[in-house]
Coordinates of C-alpha atoms and ligand atoms in Angstrom, one line a residue:
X141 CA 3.9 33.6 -18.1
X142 CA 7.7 34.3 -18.9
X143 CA 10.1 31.2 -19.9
X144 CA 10.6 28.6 -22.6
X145 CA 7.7 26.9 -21.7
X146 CA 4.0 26.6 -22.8
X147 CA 1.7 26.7 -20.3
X148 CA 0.4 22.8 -20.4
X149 CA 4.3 21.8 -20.3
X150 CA 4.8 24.0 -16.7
X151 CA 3.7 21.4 -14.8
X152 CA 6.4 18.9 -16.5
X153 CA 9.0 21.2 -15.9
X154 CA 8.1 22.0 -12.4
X155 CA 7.9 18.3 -11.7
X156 CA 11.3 17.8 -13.1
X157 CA 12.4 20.0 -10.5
X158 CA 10.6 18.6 -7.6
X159 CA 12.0 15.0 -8.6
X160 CA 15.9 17.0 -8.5
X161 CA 15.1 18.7 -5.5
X162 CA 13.9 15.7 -3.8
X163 CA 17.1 13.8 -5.2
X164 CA 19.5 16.2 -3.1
X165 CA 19.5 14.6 0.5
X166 CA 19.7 11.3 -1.1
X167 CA 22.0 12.6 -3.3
X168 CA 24.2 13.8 -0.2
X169 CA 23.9 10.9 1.8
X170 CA 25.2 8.5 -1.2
X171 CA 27.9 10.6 -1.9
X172 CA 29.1 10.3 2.1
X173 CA 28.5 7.1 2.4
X174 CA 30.9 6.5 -1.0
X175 CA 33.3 8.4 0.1
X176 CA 33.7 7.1 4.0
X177 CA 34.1 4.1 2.1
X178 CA 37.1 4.8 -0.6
X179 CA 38.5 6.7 2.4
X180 CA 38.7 3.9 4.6
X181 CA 40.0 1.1 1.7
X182 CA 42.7 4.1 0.9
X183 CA 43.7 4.7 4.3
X184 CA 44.5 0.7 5.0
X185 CA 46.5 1.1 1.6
X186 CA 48.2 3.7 2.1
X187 CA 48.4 4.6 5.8
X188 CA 51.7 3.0 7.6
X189 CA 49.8 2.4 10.5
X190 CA 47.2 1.1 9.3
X191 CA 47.8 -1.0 6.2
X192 CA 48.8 -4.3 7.9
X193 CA 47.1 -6.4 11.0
X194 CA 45.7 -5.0 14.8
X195 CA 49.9 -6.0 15.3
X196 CA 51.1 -3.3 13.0
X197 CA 48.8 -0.7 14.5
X198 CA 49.5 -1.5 17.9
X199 CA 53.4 -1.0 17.2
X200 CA 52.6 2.5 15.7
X201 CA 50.4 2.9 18.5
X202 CA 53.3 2.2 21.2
X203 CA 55.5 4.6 19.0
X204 CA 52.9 7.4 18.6
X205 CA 52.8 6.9 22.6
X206 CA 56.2 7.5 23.3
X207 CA 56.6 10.1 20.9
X208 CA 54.1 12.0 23.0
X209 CA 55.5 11.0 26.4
X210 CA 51.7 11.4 27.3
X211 CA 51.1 9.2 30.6
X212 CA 47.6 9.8 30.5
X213 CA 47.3 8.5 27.2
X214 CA 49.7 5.4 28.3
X215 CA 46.9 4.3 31.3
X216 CA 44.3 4.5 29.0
X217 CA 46.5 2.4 26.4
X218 CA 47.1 -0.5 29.8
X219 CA 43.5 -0.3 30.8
X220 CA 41.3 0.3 28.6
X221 CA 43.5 -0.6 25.1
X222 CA 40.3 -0.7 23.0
X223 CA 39.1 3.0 23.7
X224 CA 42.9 4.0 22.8
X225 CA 42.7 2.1 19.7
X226 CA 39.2 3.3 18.7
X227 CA 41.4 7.0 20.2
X228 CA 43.9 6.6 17.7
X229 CA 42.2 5.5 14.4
X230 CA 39.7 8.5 14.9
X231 CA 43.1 10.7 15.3
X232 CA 44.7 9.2 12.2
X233 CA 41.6 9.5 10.2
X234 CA 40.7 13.4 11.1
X235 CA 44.6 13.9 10.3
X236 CA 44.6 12.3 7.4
X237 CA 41.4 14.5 5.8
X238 CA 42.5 17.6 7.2
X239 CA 45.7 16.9 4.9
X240 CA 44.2 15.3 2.1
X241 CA 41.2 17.2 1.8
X242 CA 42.0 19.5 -1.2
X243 CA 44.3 16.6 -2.8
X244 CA 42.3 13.7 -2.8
X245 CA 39.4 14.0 -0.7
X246 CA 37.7 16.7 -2.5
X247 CA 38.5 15.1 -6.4
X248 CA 37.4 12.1 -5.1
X249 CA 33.6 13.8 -4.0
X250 CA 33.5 15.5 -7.0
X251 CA 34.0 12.3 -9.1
X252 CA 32.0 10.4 -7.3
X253 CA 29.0 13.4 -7.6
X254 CA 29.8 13.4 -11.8
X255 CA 29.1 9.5 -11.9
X256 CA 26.3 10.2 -9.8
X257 CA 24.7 12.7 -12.0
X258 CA 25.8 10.4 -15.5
X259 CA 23.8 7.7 -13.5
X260 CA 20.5 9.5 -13.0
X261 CA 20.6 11.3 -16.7
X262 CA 21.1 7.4 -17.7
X263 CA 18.3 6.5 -15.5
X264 CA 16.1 9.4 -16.8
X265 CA 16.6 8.6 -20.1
X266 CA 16.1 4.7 -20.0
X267 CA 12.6 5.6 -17.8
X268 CA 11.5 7.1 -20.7
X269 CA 12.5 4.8 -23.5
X270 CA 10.5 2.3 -21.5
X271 CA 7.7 4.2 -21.1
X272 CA 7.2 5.0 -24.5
X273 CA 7.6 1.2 -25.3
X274 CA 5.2 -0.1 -22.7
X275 CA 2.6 3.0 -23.4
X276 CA 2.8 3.5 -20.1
X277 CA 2.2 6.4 -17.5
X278 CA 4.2 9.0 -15.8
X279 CA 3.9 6.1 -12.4
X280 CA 5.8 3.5 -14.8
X281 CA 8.0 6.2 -15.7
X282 CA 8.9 7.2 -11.8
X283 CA 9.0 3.5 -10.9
X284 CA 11.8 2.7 -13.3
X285 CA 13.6 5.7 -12.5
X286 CA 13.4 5.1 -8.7
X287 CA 14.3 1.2 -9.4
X288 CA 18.0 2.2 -11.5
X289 CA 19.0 4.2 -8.7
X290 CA 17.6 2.1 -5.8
X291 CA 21.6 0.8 -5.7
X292 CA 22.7 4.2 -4.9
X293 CA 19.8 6.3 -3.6
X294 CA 17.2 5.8 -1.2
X295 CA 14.5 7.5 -3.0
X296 CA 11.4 6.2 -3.7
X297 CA 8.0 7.0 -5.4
X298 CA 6.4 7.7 -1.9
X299 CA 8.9 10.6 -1.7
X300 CA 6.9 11.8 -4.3
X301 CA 3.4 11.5 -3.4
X302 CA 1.7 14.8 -2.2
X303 CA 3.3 16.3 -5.8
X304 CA 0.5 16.7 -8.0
X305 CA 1.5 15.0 -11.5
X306 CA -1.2 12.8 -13.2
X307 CA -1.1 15.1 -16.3
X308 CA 2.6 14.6 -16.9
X309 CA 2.2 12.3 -20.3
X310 CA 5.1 14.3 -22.0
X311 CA 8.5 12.2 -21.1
X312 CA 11.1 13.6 -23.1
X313 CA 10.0 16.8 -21.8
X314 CA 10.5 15.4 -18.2
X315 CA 13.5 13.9 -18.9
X316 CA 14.7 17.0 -20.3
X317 CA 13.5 19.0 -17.6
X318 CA 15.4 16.8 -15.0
X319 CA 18.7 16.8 -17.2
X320 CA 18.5 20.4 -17.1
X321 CA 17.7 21.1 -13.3
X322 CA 20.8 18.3 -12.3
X323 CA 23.8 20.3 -13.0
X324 CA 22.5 23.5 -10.3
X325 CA 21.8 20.5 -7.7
X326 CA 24.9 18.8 -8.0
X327 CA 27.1 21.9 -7.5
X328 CA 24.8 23.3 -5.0
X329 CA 25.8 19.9 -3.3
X330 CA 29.4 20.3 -4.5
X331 CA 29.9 23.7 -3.2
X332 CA 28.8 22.5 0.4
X333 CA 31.8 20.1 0.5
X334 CA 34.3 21.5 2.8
X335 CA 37.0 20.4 5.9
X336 CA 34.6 22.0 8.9
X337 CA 31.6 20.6 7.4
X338 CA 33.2 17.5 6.0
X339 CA 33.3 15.3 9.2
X340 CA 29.6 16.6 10.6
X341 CA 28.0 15.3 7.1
X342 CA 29.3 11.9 7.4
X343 CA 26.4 9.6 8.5
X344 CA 27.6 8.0 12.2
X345 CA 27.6 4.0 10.9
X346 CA 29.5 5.3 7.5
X347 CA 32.3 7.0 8.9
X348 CA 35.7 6.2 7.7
X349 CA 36.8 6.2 11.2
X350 CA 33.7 3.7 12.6
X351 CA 34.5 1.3 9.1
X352 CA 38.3 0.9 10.2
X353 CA 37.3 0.6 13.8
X354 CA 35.4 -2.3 12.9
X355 CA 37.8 -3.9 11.0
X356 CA 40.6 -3.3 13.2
X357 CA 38.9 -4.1 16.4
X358 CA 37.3 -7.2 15.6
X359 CA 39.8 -9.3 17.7
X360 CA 40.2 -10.6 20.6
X361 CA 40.9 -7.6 23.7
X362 CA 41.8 -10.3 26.8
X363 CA 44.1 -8.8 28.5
X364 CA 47.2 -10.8 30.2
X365 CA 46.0 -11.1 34.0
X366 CA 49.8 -10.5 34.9
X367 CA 50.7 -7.7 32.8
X368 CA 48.0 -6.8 31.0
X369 CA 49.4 -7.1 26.9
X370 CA 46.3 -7.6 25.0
X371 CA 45.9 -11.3 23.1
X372 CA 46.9 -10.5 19.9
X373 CA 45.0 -13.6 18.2
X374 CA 41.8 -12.8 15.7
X375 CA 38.4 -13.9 16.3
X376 CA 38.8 -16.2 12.8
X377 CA 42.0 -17.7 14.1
X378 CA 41.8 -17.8 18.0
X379 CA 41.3 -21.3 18.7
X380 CA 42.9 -22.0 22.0
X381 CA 44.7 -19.8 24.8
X382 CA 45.0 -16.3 24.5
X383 CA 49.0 -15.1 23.8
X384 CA 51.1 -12.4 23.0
X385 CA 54.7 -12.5 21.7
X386 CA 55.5 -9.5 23.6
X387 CA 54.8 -9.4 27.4
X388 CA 54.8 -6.0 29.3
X389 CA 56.8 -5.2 33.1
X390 CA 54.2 -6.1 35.6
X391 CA 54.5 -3.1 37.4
X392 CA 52.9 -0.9 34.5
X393 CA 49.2 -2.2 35.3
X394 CA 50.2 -1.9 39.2
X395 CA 51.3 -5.9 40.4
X396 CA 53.3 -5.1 43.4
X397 CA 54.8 -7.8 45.8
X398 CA 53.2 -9.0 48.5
X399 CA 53.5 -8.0 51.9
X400 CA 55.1 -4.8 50.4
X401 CA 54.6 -1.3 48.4
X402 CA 57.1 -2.5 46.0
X403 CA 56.1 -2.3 42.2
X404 CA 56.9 -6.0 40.5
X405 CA 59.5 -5.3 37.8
X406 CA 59.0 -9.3 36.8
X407 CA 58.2 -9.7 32.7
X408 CA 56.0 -12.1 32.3
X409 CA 58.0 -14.0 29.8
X410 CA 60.8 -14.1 31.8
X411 CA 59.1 -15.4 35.2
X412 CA 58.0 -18.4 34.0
X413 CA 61.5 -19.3 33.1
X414 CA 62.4 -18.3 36.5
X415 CA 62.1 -20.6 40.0
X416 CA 59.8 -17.9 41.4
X417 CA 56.2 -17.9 42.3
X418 CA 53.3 -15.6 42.3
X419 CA 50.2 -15.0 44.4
X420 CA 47.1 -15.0 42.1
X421 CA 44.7 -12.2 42.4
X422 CA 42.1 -13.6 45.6
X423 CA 44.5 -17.0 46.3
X424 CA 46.2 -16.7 49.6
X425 CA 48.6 -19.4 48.5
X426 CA 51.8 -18.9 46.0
X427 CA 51.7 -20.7 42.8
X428 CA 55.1 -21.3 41.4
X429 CA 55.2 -19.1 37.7
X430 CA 56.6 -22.2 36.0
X431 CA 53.2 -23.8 37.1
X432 CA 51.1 -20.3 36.2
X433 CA 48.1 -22.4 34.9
X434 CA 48.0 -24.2 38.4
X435 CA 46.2 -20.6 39.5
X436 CA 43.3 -21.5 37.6
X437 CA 40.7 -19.1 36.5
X438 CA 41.9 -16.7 33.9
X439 CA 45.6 -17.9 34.4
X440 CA 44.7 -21.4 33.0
X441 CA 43.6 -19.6 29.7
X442 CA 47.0 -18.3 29.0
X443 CA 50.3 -19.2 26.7
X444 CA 53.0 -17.8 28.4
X445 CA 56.0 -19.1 26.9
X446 CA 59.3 -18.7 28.0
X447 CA 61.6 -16.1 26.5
X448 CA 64.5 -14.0 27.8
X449 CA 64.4 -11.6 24.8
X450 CA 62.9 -8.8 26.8
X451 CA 61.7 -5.6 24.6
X452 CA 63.8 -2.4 26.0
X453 CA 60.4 -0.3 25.2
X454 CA 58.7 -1.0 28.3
X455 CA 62.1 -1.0 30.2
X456 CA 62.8 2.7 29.1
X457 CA 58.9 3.4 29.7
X458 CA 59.2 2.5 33.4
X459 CA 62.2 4.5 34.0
X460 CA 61.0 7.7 31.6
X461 CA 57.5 7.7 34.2
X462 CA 58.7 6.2 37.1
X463 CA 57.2 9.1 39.4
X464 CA 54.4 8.4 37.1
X465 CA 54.0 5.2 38.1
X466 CA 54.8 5.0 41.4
X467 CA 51.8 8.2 42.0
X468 CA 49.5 6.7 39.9
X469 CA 49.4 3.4 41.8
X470 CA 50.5 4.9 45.2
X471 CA 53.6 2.2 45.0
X472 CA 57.3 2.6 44.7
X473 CA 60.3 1.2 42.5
X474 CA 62.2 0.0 45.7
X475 CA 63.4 -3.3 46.9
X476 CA 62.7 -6.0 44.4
X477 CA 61.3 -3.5 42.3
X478 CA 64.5 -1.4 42.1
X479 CA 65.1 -0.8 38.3
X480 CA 68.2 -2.7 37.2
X481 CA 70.6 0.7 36.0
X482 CA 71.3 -1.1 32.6
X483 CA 67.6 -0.2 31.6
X484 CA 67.8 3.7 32.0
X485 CA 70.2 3.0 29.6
X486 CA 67.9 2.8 26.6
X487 CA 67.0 5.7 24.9
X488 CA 63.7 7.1 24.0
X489 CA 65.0 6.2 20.4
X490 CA 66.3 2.6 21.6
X491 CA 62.6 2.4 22.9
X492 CA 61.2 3.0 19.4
X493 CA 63.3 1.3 17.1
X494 CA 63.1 -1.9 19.5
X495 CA 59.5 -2.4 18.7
X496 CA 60.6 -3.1 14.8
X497 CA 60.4 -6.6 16.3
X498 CA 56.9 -6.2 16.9
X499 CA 55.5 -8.1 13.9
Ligands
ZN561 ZN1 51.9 -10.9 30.6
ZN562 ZN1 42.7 -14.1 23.0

């Protein structure tokens, strides 16, 4: 036979190999789960959107949305806010590797796969001293070895069985032969890392994207029966009635008033300073707005305080997609729902810096 080795120390060095071979997928998936990890602690440092509470986002959510001017996007935002929000993270995270990928995604993977491999030669070599001082076998050897990396691997002995190796008795050898064969597995592994693959490797429950989805989302998602603004309280700290600092224009989710096709143009805020009244969803009779809890049901849950400080975002959203609007839910802006003129006079740039009062 050709090589460095003798013929009764093959068998060592082709079971060195077999343990690095079987190291790769392990090897892969610890280095995707790391890095969905860093990615996601990164991003809530140094993201704008995402580097403060569910508040925050929303506000560069609403901005994002009018910097589109996409009214699909808007309807999804009013009625089903979580998907938008799980819709946006996903978009700032791909964003954020496509940019970062060469710059700090990539280093990042690399060092992670260098510690990696320092880690295992570590874990070779300590398998052996111990070995040699418990005369043990080439089991106690594989045991320790699997045990020093069980934080980071999942690799076990049992990936091993069906590999012939009882007449391994030789451990510096094996240790020497898995030092050797490490270096071609990790930059095999290395030289897979790319921006297509990238986001296909990543394991679905360690995704950067999933991690800040559940740290974002975990909150409450009621939405305000009148205008639907989402609660904006956390599960730790939600100890009463759901509320919002910022109510929306009733219209936006479709209230209309009764008896006509007219859009409501009421804020929320507003009306329960006012002398008017409401008819609650499947109530025949009015309920006064100052009295809004009187409805019952999920009216009763809500704080609606009052507040005449009205937000000129959603007043230059209804008059940006008023034909929108008034297709979408088959009503019109007419009569009571006539838009007062002094709200067309916000710009889209009035709309955007207003919601600086967000948070
Ligand atoms: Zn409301
Ligand atoms: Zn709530």
């Amino acid at each position: 036979m050709m090589g460095p080795w003798q013929t009764g120390n093959n068998s060592v060095a082709i079971f060195g190999k077999i343990i690095c071979q079987k190291l790769k997928e392990p090897i892969e998936q610890s280095v995707y789960k790391k890095i969905a990890r860093d990615l996601a602690n990164e991003m809530i440092s140094n993201c704008e959107s995402l580097n403060g509470n569910r508040s925050n986002l929303e506000k560069h959510i609403l901005k994002t949305l009018a910097e589109e001017e996409d009214f699909d996007k808007y309807m999804i935002y009013i009625h089903n806010p979580r998907d938008h929000f799980k819709s946006f993270i996903r978009d700032e995270v791909s964003r954020y590797i496509t940019d970062k990928f060469s710059v700090r995604v990539l280093p990042k993977m690399k060092e992670n796969i260098k510690l990696l491999q320092q880690k295992i030669m570590k874990a070779a070599h300590e398998s052996t001293e111990h070995v040699q001082v418990n005369s043990g076998d080439v089991g106690l050897w594989l045991k320790s070895f699997t045990q020093q990396l069980s934080d980071e691997l999942i690799f076990s002995e049992k990936d091993l069985s069906g590999v012939k190796h009882d007449d391994v008795d030789d451990f510096n050898l094996l240790e020497d032969a898995v030092i050797k064969e490490l270096p071609a597995i990790m930059s095999e592994i290395s030289s897979r890392f790319n921006t297509k693959t990238f986001s296909l490797n990543l394991d679905n429950k360690d995704r950067p994207d999933e991690l800040l989805i559940d740290h974002f989302c975990q909150c409450c998602w009621v939405q305000c029966p009148f205008c639907k603004a989402i609660c904006t309280n956390t599960i730790e700290n939600h100890h009463g009635d759901h509320s919002v600092p910022f109510h929306h224009i009733n219209g936006i989710d479709g209230c209309f008033y009764r008896g006509t096709t007219n859009v409501s143009i009421n804020i929320c805020t507003s009306s329960v300073a006012s002398d008017q009244s409401f008819y609650p969803i499947d109530l025949d009779d009015a309920v006064l707005w100052k009295e809004y809890r009187r409805a019952g049901g999920v009216y009763a849950q809500w704080s609606i305080t009052a507040d005449l400080s009205e937000l000129p975002y959603w007043k230059w959203f209804v008059c940006r997609f008023q034909e929108d609007l008034e297709t979408y839910y088959n009503k019109t802006f007419e009569g009571n729902g006539k838009i007062p003129d002094e709200w067309r006079k916000y710009s889209k740039q009035d709309a955007i810096e207003s919601l600086d009062q967000y948070i």
